[in-house]
Coordinates of C-alpha atoms and ligand atoms in Angstrom, one line a residue:
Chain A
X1 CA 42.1 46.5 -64.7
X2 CA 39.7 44.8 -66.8
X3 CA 39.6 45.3 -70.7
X4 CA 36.3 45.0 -71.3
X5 CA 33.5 45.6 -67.8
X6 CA 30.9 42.8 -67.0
X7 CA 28.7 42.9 -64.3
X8 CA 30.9 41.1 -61.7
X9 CA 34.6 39.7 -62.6
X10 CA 33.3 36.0 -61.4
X11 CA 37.0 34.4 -59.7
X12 CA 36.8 31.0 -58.0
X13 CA 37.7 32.5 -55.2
X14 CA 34.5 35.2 -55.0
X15 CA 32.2 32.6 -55.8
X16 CA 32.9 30.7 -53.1
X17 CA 32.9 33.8 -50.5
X18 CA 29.7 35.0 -52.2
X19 CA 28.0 31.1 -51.8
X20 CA 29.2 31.5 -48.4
X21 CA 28.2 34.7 -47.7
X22 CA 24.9 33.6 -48.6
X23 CA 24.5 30.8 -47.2
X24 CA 25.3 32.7 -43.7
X25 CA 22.8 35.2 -44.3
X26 CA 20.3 32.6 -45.1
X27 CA 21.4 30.8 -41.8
X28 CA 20.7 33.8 -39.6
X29 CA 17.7 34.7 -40.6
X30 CA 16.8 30.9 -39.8
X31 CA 18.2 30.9 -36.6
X32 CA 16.6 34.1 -35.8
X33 CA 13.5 33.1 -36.2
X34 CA 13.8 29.8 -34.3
X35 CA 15.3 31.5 -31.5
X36 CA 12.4 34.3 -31.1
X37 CA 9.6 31.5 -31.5
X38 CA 11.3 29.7 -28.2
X39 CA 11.8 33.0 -26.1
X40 CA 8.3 33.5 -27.3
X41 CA 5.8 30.6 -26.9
X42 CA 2.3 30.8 -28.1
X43 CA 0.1 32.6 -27.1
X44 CA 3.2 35.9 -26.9
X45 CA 4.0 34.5 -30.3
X46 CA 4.9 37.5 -32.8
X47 CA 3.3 36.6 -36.5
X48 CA 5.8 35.5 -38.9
X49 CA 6.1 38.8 -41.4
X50 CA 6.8 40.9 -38.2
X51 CA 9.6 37.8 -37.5
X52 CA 11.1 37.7 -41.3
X53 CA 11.3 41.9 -40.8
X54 CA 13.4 41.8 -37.4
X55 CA 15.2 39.2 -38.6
X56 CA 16.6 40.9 -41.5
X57 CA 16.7 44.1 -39.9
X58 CA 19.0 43.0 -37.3
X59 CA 21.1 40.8 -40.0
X60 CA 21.5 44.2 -42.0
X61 CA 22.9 46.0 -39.0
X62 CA 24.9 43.0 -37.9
X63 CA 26.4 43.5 -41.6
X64 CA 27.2 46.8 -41.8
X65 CA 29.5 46.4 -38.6
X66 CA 31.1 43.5 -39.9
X67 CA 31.8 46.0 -43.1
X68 CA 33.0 48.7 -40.7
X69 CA 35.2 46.3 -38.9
X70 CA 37.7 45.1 -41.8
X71 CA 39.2 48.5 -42.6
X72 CA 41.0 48.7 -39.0
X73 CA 40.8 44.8 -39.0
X74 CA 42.7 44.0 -41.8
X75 CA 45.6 47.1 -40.8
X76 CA 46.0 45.4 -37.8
X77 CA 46.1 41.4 -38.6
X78 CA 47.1 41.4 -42.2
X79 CA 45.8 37.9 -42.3
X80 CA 42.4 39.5 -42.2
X81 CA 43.3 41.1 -45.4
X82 CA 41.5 38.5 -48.2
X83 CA 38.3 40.0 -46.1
X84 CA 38.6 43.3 -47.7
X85 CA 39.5 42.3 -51.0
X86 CA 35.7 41.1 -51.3
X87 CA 34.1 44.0 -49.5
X88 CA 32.6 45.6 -51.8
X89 CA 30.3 42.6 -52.2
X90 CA 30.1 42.4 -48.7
X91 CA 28.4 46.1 -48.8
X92 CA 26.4 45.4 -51.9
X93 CA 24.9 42.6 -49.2
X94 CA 24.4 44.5 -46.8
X95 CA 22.3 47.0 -48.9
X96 CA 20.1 44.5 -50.4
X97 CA 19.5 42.9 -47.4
X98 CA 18.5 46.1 -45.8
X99 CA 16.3 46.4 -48.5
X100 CA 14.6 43.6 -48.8
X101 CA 13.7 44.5 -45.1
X102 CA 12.3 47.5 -46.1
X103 CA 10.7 45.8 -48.8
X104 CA 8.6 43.7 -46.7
X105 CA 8.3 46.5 -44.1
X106 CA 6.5 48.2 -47.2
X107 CA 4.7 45.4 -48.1
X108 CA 3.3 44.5 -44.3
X109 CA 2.3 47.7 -43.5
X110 CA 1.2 49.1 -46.8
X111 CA -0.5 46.2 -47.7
X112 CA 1.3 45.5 -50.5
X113 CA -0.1 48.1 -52.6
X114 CA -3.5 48.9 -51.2
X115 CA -2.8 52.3 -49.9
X116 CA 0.1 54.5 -51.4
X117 CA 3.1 51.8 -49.7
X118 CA 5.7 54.8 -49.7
X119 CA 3.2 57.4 -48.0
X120 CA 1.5 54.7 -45.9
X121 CA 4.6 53.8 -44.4
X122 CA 7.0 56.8 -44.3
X123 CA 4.9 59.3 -43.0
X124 CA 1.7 59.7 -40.3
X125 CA -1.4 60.3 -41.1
X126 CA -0.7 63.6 -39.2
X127 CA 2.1 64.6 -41.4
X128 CA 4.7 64.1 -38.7
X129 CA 7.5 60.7 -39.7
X130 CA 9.0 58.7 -37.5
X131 CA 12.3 56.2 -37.1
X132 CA 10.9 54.6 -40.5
X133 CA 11.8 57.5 -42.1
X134 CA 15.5 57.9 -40.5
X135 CA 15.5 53.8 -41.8
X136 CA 14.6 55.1 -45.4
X137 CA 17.4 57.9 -45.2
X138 CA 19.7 55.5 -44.2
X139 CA 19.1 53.2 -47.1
X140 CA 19.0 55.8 -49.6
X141 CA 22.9 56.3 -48.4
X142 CA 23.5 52.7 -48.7
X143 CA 22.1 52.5 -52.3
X144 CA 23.9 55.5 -53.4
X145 CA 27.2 53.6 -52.6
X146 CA 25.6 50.5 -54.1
X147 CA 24.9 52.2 -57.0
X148 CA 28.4 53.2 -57.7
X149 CA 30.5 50.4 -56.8
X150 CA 31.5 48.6 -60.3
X151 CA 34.9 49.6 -61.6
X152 CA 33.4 51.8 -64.0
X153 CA 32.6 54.2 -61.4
X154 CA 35.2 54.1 -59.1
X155 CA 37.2 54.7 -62.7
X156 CA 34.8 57.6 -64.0
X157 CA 35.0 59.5 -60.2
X158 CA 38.2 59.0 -59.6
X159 CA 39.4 57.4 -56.5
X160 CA 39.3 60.6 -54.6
X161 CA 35.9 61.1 -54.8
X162 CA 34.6 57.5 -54.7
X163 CA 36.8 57.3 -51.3
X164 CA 34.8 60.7 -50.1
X165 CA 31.8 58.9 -51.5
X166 CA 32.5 56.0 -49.5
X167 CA 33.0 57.8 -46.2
X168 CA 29.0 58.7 -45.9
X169 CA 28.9 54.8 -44.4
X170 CA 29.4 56.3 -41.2
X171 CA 26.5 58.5 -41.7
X172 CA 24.3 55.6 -42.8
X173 CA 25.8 53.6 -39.3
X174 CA 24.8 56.6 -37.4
X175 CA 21.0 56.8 -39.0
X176 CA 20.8 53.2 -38.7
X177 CA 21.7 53.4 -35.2
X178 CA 19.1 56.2 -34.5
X179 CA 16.4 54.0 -36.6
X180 CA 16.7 51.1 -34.2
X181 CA 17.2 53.2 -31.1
X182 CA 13.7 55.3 -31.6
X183 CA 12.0 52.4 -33.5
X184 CA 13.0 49.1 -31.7
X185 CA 14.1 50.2 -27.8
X186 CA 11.1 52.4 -27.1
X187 CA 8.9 49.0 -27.3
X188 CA 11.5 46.1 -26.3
X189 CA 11.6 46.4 -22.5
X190 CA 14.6 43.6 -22.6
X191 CA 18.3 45.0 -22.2
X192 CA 19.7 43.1 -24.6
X193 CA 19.3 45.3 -27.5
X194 CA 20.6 48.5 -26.0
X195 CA 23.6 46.6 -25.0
X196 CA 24.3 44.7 -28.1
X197 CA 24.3 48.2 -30.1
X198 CA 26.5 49.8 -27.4
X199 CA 29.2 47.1 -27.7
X200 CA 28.9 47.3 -31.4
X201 CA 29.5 50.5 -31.5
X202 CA 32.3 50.7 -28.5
X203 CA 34.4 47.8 -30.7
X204 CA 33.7 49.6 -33.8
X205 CA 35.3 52.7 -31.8
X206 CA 38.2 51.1 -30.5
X207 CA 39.3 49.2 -33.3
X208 CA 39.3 52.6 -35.4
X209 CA 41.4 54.3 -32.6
X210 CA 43.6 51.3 -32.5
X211 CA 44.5 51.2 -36.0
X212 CA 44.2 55.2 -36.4
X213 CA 46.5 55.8 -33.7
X214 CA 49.1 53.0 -35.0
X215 CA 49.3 54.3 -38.3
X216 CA 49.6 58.2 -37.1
X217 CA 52.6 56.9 -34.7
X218 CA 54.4 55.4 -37.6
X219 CA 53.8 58.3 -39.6
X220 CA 55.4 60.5 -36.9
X221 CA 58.4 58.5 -36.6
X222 CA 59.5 58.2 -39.6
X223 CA 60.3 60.8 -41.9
X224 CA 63.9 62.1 -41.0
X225 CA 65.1 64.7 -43.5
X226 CA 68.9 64.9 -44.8
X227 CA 70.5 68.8 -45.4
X228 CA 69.1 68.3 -48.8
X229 CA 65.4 67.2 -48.2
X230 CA 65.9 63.6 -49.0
X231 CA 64.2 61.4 -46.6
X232 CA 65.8 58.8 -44.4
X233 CA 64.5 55.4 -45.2
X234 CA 66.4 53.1 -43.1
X235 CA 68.5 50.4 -43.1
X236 CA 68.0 48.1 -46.5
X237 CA 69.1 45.2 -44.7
X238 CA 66.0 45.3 -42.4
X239 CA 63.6 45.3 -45.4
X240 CA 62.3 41.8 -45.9
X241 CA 63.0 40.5 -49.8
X242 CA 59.9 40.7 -51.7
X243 CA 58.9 43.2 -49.0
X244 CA 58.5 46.8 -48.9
X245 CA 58.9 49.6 -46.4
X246 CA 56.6 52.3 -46.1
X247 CA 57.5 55.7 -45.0
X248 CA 55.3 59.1 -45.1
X249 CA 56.8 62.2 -46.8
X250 CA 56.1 65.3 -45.4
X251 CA 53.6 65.9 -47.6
X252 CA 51.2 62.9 -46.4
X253 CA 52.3 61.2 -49.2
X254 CA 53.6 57.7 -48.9
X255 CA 55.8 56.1 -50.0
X256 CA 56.7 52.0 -50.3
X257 CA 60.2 50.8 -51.0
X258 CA 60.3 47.6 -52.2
X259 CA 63.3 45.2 -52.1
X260 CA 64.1 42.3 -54.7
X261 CA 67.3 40.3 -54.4
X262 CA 69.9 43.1 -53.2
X263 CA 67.9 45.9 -55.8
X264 CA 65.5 48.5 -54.2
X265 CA 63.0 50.7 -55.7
X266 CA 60.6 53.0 -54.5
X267 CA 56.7 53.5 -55.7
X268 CA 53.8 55.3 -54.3
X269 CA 52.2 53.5 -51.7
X270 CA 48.7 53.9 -53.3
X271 CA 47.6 51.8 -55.8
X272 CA 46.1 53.5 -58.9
X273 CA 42.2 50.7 -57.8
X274 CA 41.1 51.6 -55.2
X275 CA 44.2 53.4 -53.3
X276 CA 45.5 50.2 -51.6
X277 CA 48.2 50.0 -49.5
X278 CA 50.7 48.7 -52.3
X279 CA 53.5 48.8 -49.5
X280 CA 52.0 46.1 -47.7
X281 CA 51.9 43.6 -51.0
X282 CA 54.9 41.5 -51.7
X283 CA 56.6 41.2 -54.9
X284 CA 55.0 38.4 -57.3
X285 CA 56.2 37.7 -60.8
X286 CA 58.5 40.1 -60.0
X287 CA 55.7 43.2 -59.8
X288 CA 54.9 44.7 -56.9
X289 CA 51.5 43.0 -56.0
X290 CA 48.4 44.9 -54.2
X291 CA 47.4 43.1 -51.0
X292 CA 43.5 44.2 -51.6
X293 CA 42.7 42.7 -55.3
X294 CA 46.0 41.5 -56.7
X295 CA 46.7 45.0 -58.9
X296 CA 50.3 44.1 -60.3
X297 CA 53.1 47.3 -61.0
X298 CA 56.7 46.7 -62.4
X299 CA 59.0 48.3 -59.1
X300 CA 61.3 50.1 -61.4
X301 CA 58.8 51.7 -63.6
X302 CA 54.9 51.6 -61.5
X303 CA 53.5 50.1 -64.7
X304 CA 51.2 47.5 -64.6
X305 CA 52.1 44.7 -67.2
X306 CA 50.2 44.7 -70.2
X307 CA 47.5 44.5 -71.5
X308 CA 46.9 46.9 -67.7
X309 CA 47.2 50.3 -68.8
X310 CA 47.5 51.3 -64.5
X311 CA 50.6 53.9 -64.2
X312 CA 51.9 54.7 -60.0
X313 CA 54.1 57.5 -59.5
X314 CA 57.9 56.4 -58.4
X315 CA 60.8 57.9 -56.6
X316 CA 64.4 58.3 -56.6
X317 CA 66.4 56.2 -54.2
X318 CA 70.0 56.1 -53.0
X319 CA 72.0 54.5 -50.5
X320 CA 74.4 56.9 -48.1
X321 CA 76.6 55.8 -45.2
X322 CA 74.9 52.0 -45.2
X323 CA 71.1 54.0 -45.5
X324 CA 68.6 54.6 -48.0
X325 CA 67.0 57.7 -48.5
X326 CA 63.9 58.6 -51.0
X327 CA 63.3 62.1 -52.6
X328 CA 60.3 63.1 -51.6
X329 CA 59.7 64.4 -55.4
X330 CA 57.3 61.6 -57.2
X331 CA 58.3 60.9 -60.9
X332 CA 55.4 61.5 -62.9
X333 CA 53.3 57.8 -63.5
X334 CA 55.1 55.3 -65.3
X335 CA 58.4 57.1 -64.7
X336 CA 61.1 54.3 -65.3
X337 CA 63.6 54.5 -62.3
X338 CA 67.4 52.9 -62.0
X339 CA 67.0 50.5 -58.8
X340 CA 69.9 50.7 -56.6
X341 CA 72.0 48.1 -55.1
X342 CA 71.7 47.6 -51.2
X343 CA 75.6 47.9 -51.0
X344 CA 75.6 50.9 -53.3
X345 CA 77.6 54.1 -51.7
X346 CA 79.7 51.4 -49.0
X347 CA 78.0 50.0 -46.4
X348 CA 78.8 51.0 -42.9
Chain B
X1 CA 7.9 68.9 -45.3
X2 CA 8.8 64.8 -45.3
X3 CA 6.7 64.4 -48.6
X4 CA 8.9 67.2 -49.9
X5 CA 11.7 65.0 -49.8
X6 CA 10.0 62.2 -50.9
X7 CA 8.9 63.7 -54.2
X8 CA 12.4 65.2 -54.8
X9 CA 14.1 61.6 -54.2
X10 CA 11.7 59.7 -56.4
X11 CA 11.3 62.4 -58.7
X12 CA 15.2 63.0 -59.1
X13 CA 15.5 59.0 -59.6
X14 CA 12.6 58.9 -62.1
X15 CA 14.5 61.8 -63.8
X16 CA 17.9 59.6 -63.5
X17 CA 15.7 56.5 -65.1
X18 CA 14.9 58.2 -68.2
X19 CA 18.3 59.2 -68.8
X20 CA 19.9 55.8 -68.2
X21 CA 18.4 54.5 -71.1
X22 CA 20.6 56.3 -74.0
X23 CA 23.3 56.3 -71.0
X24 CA 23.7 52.8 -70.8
X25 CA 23.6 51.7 -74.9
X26 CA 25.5 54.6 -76.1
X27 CA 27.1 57.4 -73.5
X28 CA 29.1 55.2 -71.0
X29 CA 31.0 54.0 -74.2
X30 CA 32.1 57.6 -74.7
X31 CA 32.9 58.1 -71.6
X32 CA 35.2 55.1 -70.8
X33 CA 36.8 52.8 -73.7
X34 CA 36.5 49.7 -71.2
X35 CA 32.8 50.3 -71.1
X36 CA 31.9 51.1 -74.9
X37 CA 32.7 47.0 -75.2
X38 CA 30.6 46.3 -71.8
X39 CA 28.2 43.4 -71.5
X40 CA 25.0 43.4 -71.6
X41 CA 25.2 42.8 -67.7
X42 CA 27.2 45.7 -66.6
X43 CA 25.0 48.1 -68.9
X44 CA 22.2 47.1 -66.8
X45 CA 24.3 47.0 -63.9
X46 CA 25.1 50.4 -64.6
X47 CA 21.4 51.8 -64.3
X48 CA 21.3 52.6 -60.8
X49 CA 24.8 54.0 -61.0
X50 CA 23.3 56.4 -64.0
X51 CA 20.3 57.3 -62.1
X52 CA 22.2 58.6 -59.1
X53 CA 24.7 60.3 -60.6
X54 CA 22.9 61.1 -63.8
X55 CA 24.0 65.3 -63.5
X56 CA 27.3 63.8 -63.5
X57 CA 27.3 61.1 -66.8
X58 CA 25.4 63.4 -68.5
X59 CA 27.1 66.7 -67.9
X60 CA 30.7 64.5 -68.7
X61 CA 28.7 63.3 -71.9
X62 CA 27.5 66.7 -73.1
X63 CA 30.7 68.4 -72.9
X64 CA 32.2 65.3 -74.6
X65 CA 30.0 65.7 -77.6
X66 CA 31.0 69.2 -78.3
X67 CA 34.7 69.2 -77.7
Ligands
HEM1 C1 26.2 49.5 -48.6 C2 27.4 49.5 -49.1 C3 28.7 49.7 -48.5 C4 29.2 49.9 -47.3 C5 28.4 49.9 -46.0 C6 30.6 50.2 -47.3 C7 31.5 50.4 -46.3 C8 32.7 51.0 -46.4 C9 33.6 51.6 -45.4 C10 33.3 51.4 -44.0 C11 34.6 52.2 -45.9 C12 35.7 53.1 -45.3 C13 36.5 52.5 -44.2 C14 37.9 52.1 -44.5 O1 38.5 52.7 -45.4 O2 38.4 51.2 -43.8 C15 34.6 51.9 -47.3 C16 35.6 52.1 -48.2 C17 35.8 51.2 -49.2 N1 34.7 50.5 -49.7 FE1 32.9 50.3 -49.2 N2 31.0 50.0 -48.6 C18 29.9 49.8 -49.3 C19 29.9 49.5 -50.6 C20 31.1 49.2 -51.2 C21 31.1 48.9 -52.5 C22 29.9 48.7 -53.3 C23 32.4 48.8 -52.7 C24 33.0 48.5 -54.1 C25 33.7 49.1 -54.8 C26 33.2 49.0 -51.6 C27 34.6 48.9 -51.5 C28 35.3 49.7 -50.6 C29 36.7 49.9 -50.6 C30 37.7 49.1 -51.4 C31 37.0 50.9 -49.7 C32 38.4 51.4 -49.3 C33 38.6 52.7 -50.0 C34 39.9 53.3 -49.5 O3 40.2 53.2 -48.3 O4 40.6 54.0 -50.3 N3 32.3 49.3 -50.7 N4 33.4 51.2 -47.6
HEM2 C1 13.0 52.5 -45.9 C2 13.8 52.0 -45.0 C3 13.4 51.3 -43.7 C4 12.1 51.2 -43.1 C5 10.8 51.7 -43.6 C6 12.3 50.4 -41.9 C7 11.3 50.1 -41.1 C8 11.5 49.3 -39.9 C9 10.4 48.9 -39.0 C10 8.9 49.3 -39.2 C11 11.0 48.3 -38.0 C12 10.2 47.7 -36.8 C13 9.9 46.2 -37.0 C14 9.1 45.7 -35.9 O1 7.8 45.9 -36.0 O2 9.6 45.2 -35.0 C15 12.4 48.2 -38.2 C16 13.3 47.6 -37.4 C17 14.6 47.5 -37.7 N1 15.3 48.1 -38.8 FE1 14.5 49.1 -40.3 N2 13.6 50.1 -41.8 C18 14.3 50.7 -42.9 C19 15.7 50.6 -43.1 C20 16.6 50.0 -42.3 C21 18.0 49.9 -42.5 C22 18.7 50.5 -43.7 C23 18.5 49.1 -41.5 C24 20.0 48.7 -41.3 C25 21.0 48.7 -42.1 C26 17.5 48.8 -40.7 C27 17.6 48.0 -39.5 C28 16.6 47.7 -38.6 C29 16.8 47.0 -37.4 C30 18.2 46.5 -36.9 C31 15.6 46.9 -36.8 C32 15.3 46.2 -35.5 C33 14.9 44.7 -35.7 C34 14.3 44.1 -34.5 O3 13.2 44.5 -34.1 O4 15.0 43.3 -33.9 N3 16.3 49.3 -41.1 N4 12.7 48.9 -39.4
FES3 S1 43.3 48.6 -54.3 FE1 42.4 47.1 -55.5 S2 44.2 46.1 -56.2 FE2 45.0 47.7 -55.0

């Protein structure tokens, strides 16, 4: 959307959720280590490097489930939405805080440079590695979706790929989980970390079924074809205004229609960022407005206003017999479209 | 066989570090408009990017320059 890239489009609003952010990660690492000097007094005390490298190694993995969580979170509260719209710096955290434990993993074992840090650490003496090496695969996946998270990127890739790009998290989450499981559990006799990574992982399960599932069922029931393959929408009256409603062609594609006034228009549901559900905006300014970062598109045309260059594809509506019904053909980009009245064709 | 894919990683990114140099003054500007008028921030922003997907910027580059 930008003009012209910087490192980070500063907003109000992100600088408050990074200072927050920070501020909470700062906070945890605090109470971590407070907590584990009272469970363990002096003499069991553990020295304060081995303290600062469990505390951010847990606040690392408590992150990355907190960035798994939002996709199905924010499908399934919509209020949980302005979550998502900063995730990105939300994984960028969670990669440099999983660096900086490695960092001072590195650092206390290797002796901060006396041996070879990367050898010392990474593999045995014998040759053989062990769960700091699953640890180190797992951040090289974090930094590779680090790496490639500005705009410029997502732009250069294509949102396609990115997308792919981004779906190696759940590799990184499984390696992460077999890092803490060989590393941490073979030592700690206490049950609390097994069950704290089970329940993680059983709530990030469900929530993904939950919002999978409701999203495949709405698929499913709604794409009812006429004799000529235009698809049955609905009754306009049951849109919201300023609301759209978003129904799946047979193709997979979706497709949102948006009401304004007693006008409806139709654009693709995926928004030419980062393939937001455009559907489940509202209309602003009179554009249709991107729930996940604001992108704006004008509902009879899917151009962004200028100076935005974004185009969407759109579709043909019409209203038969008190119904509206989409051709599942998209316009190419930027294809201006008549909007038709909600009364259009005689109401039933 | 773990040192094996040590050396590849670090020597793939030191590979990727030497090519994000002319990458971030002059190539991403020929790749994107938006970026030929970046700041100073997002070109160094952009050296990590460049030296994991440097096969990529610089294949897109080189096919640029001829066409
Ligand atoms: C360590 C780094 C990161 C982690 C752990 C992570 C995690 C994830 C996850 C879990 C998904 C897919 C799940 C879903 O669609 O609900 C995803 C997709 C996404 N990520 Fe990331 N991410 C990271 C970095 C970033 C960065 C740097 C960005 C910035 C662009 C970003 C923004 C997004 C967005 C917007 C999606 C949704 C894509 C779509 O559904 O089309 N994330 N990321
Ligand atoms: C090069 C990469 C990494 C190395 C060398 C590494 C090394 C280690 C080591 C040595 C420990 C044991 C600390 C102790 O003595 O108690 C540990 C624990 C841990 N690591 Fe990593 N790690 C790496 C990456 C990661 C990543 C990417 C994550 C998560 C995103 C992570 C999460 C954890 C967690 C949760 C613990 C357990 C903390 C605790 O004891 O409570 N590590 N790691
Ligand atoms: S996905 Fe970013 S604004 Fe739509």
């Amino acid at each position: 959307m930008s003009v012209q890239y910087r490192a980070v489009n500063w907003t109000r609003h992100k600088v408050v959720y990074d200072l927050v952010l920070a501020g909470a990660c700062v906070a945890f690492v605090g109470v971590f280590m407070v907590m584990s000097m009272v469970v363990h007094p002096p003499p069991n005390e553990v020295s304060p490097p081995i303290l600062v490298m469990r505390a951010l190694g847990t606040l690392a993995i408590v992150l990355l489930h907190v960035v798994l969580a939002i996709g199905p979170l924010a499908r399934l509260w919509p209020r949980t939405t302005f979550l998502l719209a900063n995730r990105r710096h939300l994984g960028v955290a969670t990669f440099l805080v999983a660096g900086l434990h490695a960092f001072v993993v590195y650092g206390f074992y290797g002796g901060f440079g006396v041996e070879n840090p990367v050898l010392a650490v990474l593999v045995r003496p014998d040759g053989s590695v062990g769960f700091e090496f699953v640890g180190f695969l797992a951040l090289l996946v974090l930094l590779v979706m680090a790496a490639t998270s500005h705009d410029f990127w997502l732009a250069l890739l294509g949102h396609g790929v990115w997308k792919a790009m981004h779906m190696a998290v759940y590799v990184a989450y499984a390696l992460v989980v077999a890092h803490v499981v060989f590393g941490v559990l073979r030592s700690e006799k206490s049950l609390v970390f097994p069950l704290l990574l089970l329940g993680g992982a059983l709530v990030l399960g469900g929530l993904h079924l939950v919002a999978g599932g409701r999203e495949w069922r709405r698929d499913a029931a709604s794409s009812d074809e006429s004799e000529d393959g235009w698809i049955d929408v609905g009754d306009p009256h049951e849109i919201p205004d300023k609301r759209a409603r978003v129904v799946c062609l047979g193709s997979g594609n979706r497709v949102a229609v948006f009401r304004d006034g007693d006008r409806l228009s139709a654009l693709s549901n995926v928004c030419a960022h980062q393939g937001g559900p455009l559907g489940e905006g509202e209309i602003l300014d009179g554009c249709a407005t991107c729930p996940w970062h604001g992108y704006q598109y004008h509902t009879e045309n899917g151009q962004s206003p200028p100076p935005y260059t974004e185009k969407i594809p759109t579709y043909e509506l019409r209203v038969r017999g008190g119904r509206v019904e989409v051709n599942p053909r998209p316009n190419e980009p930027g294809t201006p479209t008549t909007p038709v009245s909600i009364t259009e064709g005689g109401a039933s | 066989m773990a040192i094996a894919v040590i050396a590849i990683v670090f020597g793939y990114a030191g590979l990727g570090l030497l090519v994000a140099i002319p990458m971030c003054l002059v190539g991403l500007g020929r790749l994107d408009p938006a970026a030929a008028a970046g700041t100073w921030g997002f070109r160094v922003l952009s050296i990590p990017g460049v030296m994991v997907l440097w096969p990529v910027v610089l294949g897109r580059w080189l096919k640029r320059g001829k066409a």
